Amino acid sequence: MALEHAILVSLTERAGSGYELARRFDRSIGYFWPATHQQIYRVLRRMDEAGWVKHTEIAQEGRPDKKVYRVAAAGRAELTRWLAEPEDPAVLRDGLGVKLRGASLGSVDVVLKEIERHRAEHATRLEVYRSIQKRDFPKPSTLHGRDLHQYLVLRGGIRAEESFTAWCDEVIEALRKDNP
Amino acid sequence: MALEHAILVSLTERAGSGYELARRFDRSIGYFWPATHQQIYRVLRRMDEAGWVKHTEIAQEGRPDKKVYRVAAAGRAELTRWLAEPEDPAVLRDGLGVKLRGASLGSVDVVLKEIERHRAEHATRLEVYRSIQKRDFPKPSTLHGRDLHQYLVLRGGIRAEESFTAWCDEVIEALRKDNP
DNA sequence: AGGTGCAGTGCAACGAGTTGCATAGGTACG
DNA sequence: CGTACCTATGCAACTCGTTGCACTGCACCT
């Protein structure tokens, strides 16, 4: 599995503390692999014990000390091993589909409102992603290597949110027509 | 949370055994909420103890006995309660994004092959969904109520797979151009 | 003076999902 | 005849993810 690997990818790009990693996940890698600070701390300790990463304690003024992690040789080896290993395709998992499926057992109107709410949230995420795209990748055709990969991951997030909001629109329209 | 509720929705439509439910999940509800037989058996027992469902043991010839579950009053109440309750929007979680992000740390070529493989799998799922759509919902504009909801859920699965395969295509093309 | 929020790490308990295995009889194939 | 797959249920162990909490100290707002 992969929180280990997601962290290794992030740490290879740049060393950082658990806290910093948690914030990075909220942005970039988190589009495809969300994680809370709790998970991250636990996995960091595990990887430290396994020798995949090393940490240095850094004393700070006015702030708590922090542990900055770097990827060790064993971690790099594990990462390349994992990159070459096939992975099971992901599955969708969204309670909203279950709600829609069961809508007629409760109030269709309430479920409709819920779908509108989700649509709004996903549209907000979409706007966030689009503004990142504009800011960080204004000329996609000029990208290469790591920057290109990062851009393509962002594109995945954008496409997923576009598709989801479009589905919500289809559902909302159909339910409105059916439920006058 | 929601495996309970997914099962309640499915059982409300039609009573069934754990085994049957597992197979139903492989098809319809599983597009949005996959579950293994293990999870289903465990949750069924839990719901039985809680009085949300009742079971009848049915002896069969040439086959093992089975327990057919029906939704009880408490289960119906729980289901309508849950339907009215707001739910957190789902997040994407796909290791493929992490691999792409880290591609330059290993072999871009190997990651590209992996993406092609995922594309093929998702395309297969998409074809399955489309054939279900053709077979079960040839005239979507005539649908109402529960049938309409079921159709719209399927549409969600179709849209998700379409969007994913299109993203894979974008990635494959971009990586090929970048990696001659 | 008190509340909120940020930076920073962490424990403990729980809930959800995964994997391997066990049992058992029937059918179908080579 | 053996193997493999289908129906049918379930235990045990494990990993993964979630939630609530604890502690420190500074900055900012009202």
PDB file of N, CA, C and O (backbone and C1' of nucleotides) in Angstrom, chain B residues 17-19 37-38 41 45 60 64 66-67 93, chain D residues 6-13 16-19:
ATOM      1  N   SER B  17     -29.737 -12.943   0.979  1.00  0.00           N
ATOM      2  CA  SER B  17     -28.718 -13.481   1.883  1.00  0.00           C
ATOM      3  C   SER B  17     -27.436 -12.667   1.759  1.00  0.00           C
ATOM      4  O   SER B  17     -27.291 -11.849   0.849  1.00  0.00           O
ATOM      5  N   GLY B  18     -26.525 -12.887   2.681  1.00  0.00           N
ATOM      6  CA  GLY B  18     -25.248 -12.203   2.624  1.00  0.00           C
ATOM      7  C   GLY B  18     -24.532 -12.449   1.311  1.00  0.00           C
ATOM      8  O   GLY B  18     -23.989 -11.526   0.699  1.00  0.00           O
ATOM      9  N   TYR B  19     -24.585 -13.689   0.885  1.00  0.00           N
ATOM     10  CA  TYR B  19     -23.925 -14.052  -0.358  1.00  0.00           C
ATOM     11  C   TYR B  19     -24.519 -13.303  -1.552  1.00  0.00           C
ATOM     12  O   TYR B  19     -23.800 -12.751  -2.383  1.00  0.00           O
ATOM     13  N   HIS B  37     -17.478  -9.904   0.776  1.00  0.00           N
ATOM     14  CA  HIS B  37     -18.451 -10.702   1.527  1.00  0.00           C
ATOM     15  C   HIS B  37     -18.166 -10.649   3.027  1.00  0.00           C
ATOM     16  O   HIS B  37     -19.085 -10.672   3.845  1.00  0.00           O
ATOM     17  N   GLN B  38     -16.892 -10.554   3.377  1.00  0.00           N
ATOM     18  CA  GLN B  38     -16.531 -10.488   4.791  1.00  0.00           C
ATOM     19  C   GLN B  38     -17.157  -9.304   5.507  1.00  0.00           C
ATOM     20  O   GLN B  38     -17.755  -9.444   6.570  1.00  0.00           O
ATOM     21  N   TYR B  41     -21.045  -9.817   5.731  1.00  0.00           N
ATOM     22  CA  TYR B  41     -21.473 -10.748   6.769  1.00  0.00           C
ATOM     23  C   TYR B  41     -21.365 -10.109   8.153  1.00  0.00           C
ATOM     24  O   TYR B  41     -22.252 -10.261   8.987  1.00  0.00           O
ATOM     25  N   ARG B  45     -24.587  -9.255  10.654  1.00  0.00           N
ATOM     26  CA  ARG B  45     -24.742  -9.778  12.016  1.00  0.00           C
ATOM     27  C   ARG B  45     -24.939  -8.637  13.019  1.00  0.00           C
ATOM     28  O   ARG B  45     -25.795  -8.689  13.897  1.00  0.00           O
ATOM     29  N   GLN B  60     -31.771 -25.479   1.883  1.00  0.00           N
ATOM     30  CA  GLN B  60     -31.770 -25.685   0.443  1.00  0.00           C
ATOM     31  C   GLN B  60     -31.265 -27.090   0.131  1.00  0.00           C
ATOM     32  O   GLN B  60     -30.513 -27.674   0.889  1.00  0.00           O
ATOM     33  N   PRO B  64     -25.705 -25.199   0.536  1.00  0.00           N
ATOM     34  CA  PRO B  64     -25.717 -24.858   1.964  1.00  0.00           C
ATOM     35  C   PRO B  64     -26.971 -24.053   2.309  1.00  0.00           C
ATOM     36  O   PRO B  64     -27.519 -23.355   1.455  1.00  0.00           O
ATOM     37  N   LYS B  66     -29.112 -21.007   3.797  1.00  0.00           N
ATOM     38  CA  LYS B  66     -28.774 -19.592   3.767  1.00  0.00           C
ATOM     39  C   LYS B  66     -29.683 -18.816   4.704  1.00  0.00           C
ATOM     40  O   LYS B  66     -30.743 -19.292   5.114  1.00  0.00           O
ATOM     41  N   LYS B  67     -29.227 -17.619   5.045  1.00  0.00           N
ATOM     42  CA  LYS B  67     -30.020 -16.732   5.890  1.00  0.00           C
ATOM     43  C   LYS B  67     -30.494 -15.583   5.036  1.00  0.00           C
ATOM     44  O   LYS B  67     -29.683 -14.802   4.538  1.00  0.00           O
ATOM     45  N   ARG B  93      -8.945   8.958  -4.078  1.00  0.00           N
ATOM     46  CA  ARG B  93      -7.812   8.265  -3.467  1.00  0.00           C
ATOM     47  C   ARG B  93      -7.301   7.237  -4.464  1.00  0.00           C
ATOM     48  O   ARG B  93      -7.858   6.151  -4.575  1.00  0.00           O
TER      49      ARG B  93
ATOM     50  P    DC D   6     -16.609 -19.459 -10.365  1.00  0.00           P
ATOM     51  O5'  DC D   6     -17.975 -19.905  -9.662  1.00  0.00           O
ATOM     52  C5'  DC D   6     -18.921 -20.678 -10.395  1.00  0.00           C
ATOM     53  C4'  DC D   6     -19.978 -21.203  -9.433  1.00  0.00           C
ATOM     54  C3'  DC D   6     -20.495 -20.130  -8.456  1.00  0.00           C
ATOM     55  O3'  DC D   6     -21.925 -20.087  -8.535  1.00  0.00           O
ATOM     56  C1'  DC D   6     -19.861 -22.114  -7.295  1.00  0.00           C
ATOM     57  P    DT D   7     -22.746 -18.899  -7.884  1.00  0.00           P
ATOM     58  O5'  DT D   7     -23.227 -19.501  -6.486  1.00  0.00           O
ATOM     59  C5'  DT D   7     -24.246 -20.470  -6.466  1.00  0.00           C
ATOM     60  C4'  DT D   7     -24.359 -21.083  -5.086  1.00  0.00           C
ATOM     61  C3'  DT D   7     -24.730 -20.073  -3.984  1.00  0.00           C
ATOM     62  O3'  DT D   7     -25.950 -20.490  -3.400  1.00  0.00           O
ATOM     63  C1'  DT D   7     -22.948 -21.519  -3.309  1.00  0.00           C
ATOM     64  P    DA D   8     -26.807 -19.492  -2.527  1.00  0.00           P
ATOM     65  O5'  DA D   8     -25.955 -19.362  -1.179  1.00  0.00           O
ATOM     66  C5'  DA D   8     -26.075 -20.394  -0.190  1.00  0.00           C
ATOM     67  C4'  DA D   8     -25.051 -20.226   0.897  1.00  0.00           C
ATOM     68  C3'  DA D   8     -24.740 -18.808   1.369  1.00  0.00           C
ATOM     69  O3'  DA D   8     -25.684 -18.417   2.386  1.00  0.00           O
ATOM     70  C1'  DA D   8     -22.881 -20.337   1.518  1.00  0.00           C
ATOM     71  P    DT D   9     -25.450 -17.011   3.206  1.00  0.00           P
ATOM     72  O5'  DT D   9     -24.353 -17.416   4.300  1.00  0.00           O
ATOM     73  C5'  DT D   9     -24.648 -18.512   5.177  1.00  0.00           C
ATOM     74  C4'  DT D   9     -23.481 -18.763   6.093  1.00  0.00           C
ATOM     75  C3'  DT D   9     -23.058 -17.550   6.921  1.00  0.00           C
ATOM     76  O3'  DT D   9     -23.391 -17.767   8.283  1.00  0.00           O
ATOM     77  C1'  DT D   9     -21.181 -18.755   6.043  1.00  0.00           C
ATOM     78  P    DG D  10     -23.290 -16.581   9.333  1.00  0.00           P
ATOM     79  O5'  DG D  10     -21.728 -16.616   9.659  1.00  0.00           O
ATOM     80  C5'  DG D  10     -21.231 -17.695  10.417  1.00  0.00           C
ATOM     81  C4'  DG D  10     -19.735 -17.697  10.338  1.00  0.00           C
ATOM     82  C3'  DG D  10     -19.029 -16.504  10.977  1.00  0.00           C
ATOM     83  O3'  DG D  10     -18.840 -16.764  12.353  1.00  0.00           O
ATOM     84  C1'  DG D  10     -17.872 -17.464   9.116  1.00  0.00           C
ATOM     85  P    DC D  11     -18.211 -15.668  13.312  1.00  0.00           P
ATOM     86  O5'  DC D  11     -16.695 -16.164  13.433  1.00  0.00           O
ATOM     87  C5'  DC D  11     -16.412 -17.537  13.671  1.00  0.00           C
ATOM     88  C4'  DC D  11     -14.908 -17.747  13.734  1.00  0.00           C
ATOM     89  C3'  DC D  11     -14.158 -16.711  14.586  1.00  0.00           C
ATOM     90  O3'  DC D  11     -13.204 -17.402  15.375  1.00  0.00           O
ATOM     91  C1'  DC D  11     -13.327 -16.685  12.354  1.00  0.00           C
ATOM     92  P    DA D  12     -12.417 -16.638  16.537  1.00  0.00           P
ATOM     93  O5'  DA D  12     -11.090 -16.179  15.780  1.00  0.00           O
ATOM     94  C5'  DA D  12     -10.377 -17.113  14.984  1.00  0.00           C
ATOM     95  C4'  DA D  12      -9.074 -16.480  14.522  1.00  0.00           C
ATOM     96  C3'  DA D  12      -8.550 -15.397  15.466  1.00  0.00           C
ATOM     97  O3'  DA D  12      -7.150 -15.603  15.621  1.00  0.00           O
ATOM     98  C1'  DA D  12      -8.884 -14.483  13.290  1.00  0.00           C
ATOM     99  P    DA D  13      -6.291 -14.667  16.607  1.00  0.00           P
ATOM    100  O5'  DA D  13      -5.487 -13.767  15.575  1.00  0.00           O
ATOM    101  C5'  DA D  13      -4.987 -14.368  14.382  1.00  0.00           C
ATOM    102  C4'  DA D  13      -4.449 -13.298  13.459  1.00  0.00           C
ATOM    103  C3'  DA D  13      -3.806 -12.105  14.183  1.00  0.00           C
ATOM    104  O3'  DA D  13      -2.547 -11.846  13.577  1.00  0.00           O
ATOM    105  C1'  DA D  13      -5.424 -11.351  12.624  1.00  0.00           C
ATOM    106  P    DC D  16      -0.807  -0.590   6.239  1.00  0.00           P
ATOM    107  O5'  DC D  16      -2.115   0.318   6.163  1.00  0.00           O
ATOM    108  C5'  DC D  16      -3.245  -0.144   5.434  1.00  0.00           C
ATOM    109  C4'  DC D  16      -4.422   0.774   5.718  1.00  0.00           C
ATOM    110  C3'  DC D  16      -4.017   2.235   5.884  1.00  0.00           C
ATOM    111  O3'  DC D  16      -4.811   2.977   4.957  1.00  0.00           O
ATOM    112  C1'  DC D  16      -5.413   1.523   7.684  1.00  0.00           C
ATOM    113  P    DG D  17      -4.706   4.561   4.820  1.00  0.00           P
ATOM    114  O5'  DG D  17      -5.912   5.011   5.736  1.00  0.00           O
ATOM    115  C5'  DG D  17      -7.236   4.593   5.417  1.00  0.00           C
ATOM    116  C4'  DG D  17      -8.205   5.218   6.397  1.00  0.00           C
ATOM    117  C3'  DG D  17      -7.981   6.711   6.619  1.00  0.00           C
ATOM    118  O3'  DG D  17      -9.249   7.353   6.453  1.00  0.00           O
ATOM    119  C1'  DG D  17      -8.031   5.556   8.702  1.00  0.00           C
ATOM    120  P    DT D  18      -9.514   8.880   6.934  1.00  0.00           P
ATOM    121  O5'  DT D  18     -10.051   8.720   8.414  1.00  0.00           O
ATOM    122  C5'  DT D  18     -11.174   7.882   8.650  1.00  0.00           C
ATOM    123  C4'  DT D  18     -11.790   8.216  10.000  1.00  0.00           C
ATOM    124  C3'  DT D  18     -11.848   9.711  10.319  1.00  0.00           C
ATOM    125  O3'  DT D  18     -13.159   9.980  10.799  1.00  0.00           O
ATOM    126  C1'  DT D  18     -10.682   8.543  12.052  1.00  0.00           C
ATOM    127  P    DT D  19     -13.593  11.471  11.250  1.00  0.00           P
ATOM    128  O5'  DT D  19     -13.338  11.448  12.825  1.00  0.00           O
ATOM    129  C5'  DT D  19     -13.738  10.307  13.579  1.00  0.00           C
ATOM    130  C4'  DT D  19     -13.560  10.612  15.050  1.00  0.00           C
ATOM    131  C3'  DT D  19     -13.579  12.092  15.414  1.00  0.00           C
ATOM    132  O3'  DT D  19     -14.426  12.259  16.539  1.00  0.00           O
ATOM    133  C1'  DT D  19     -11.582  11.095  16.217  1.00  0.00           C
TER     134       DT D  19
END
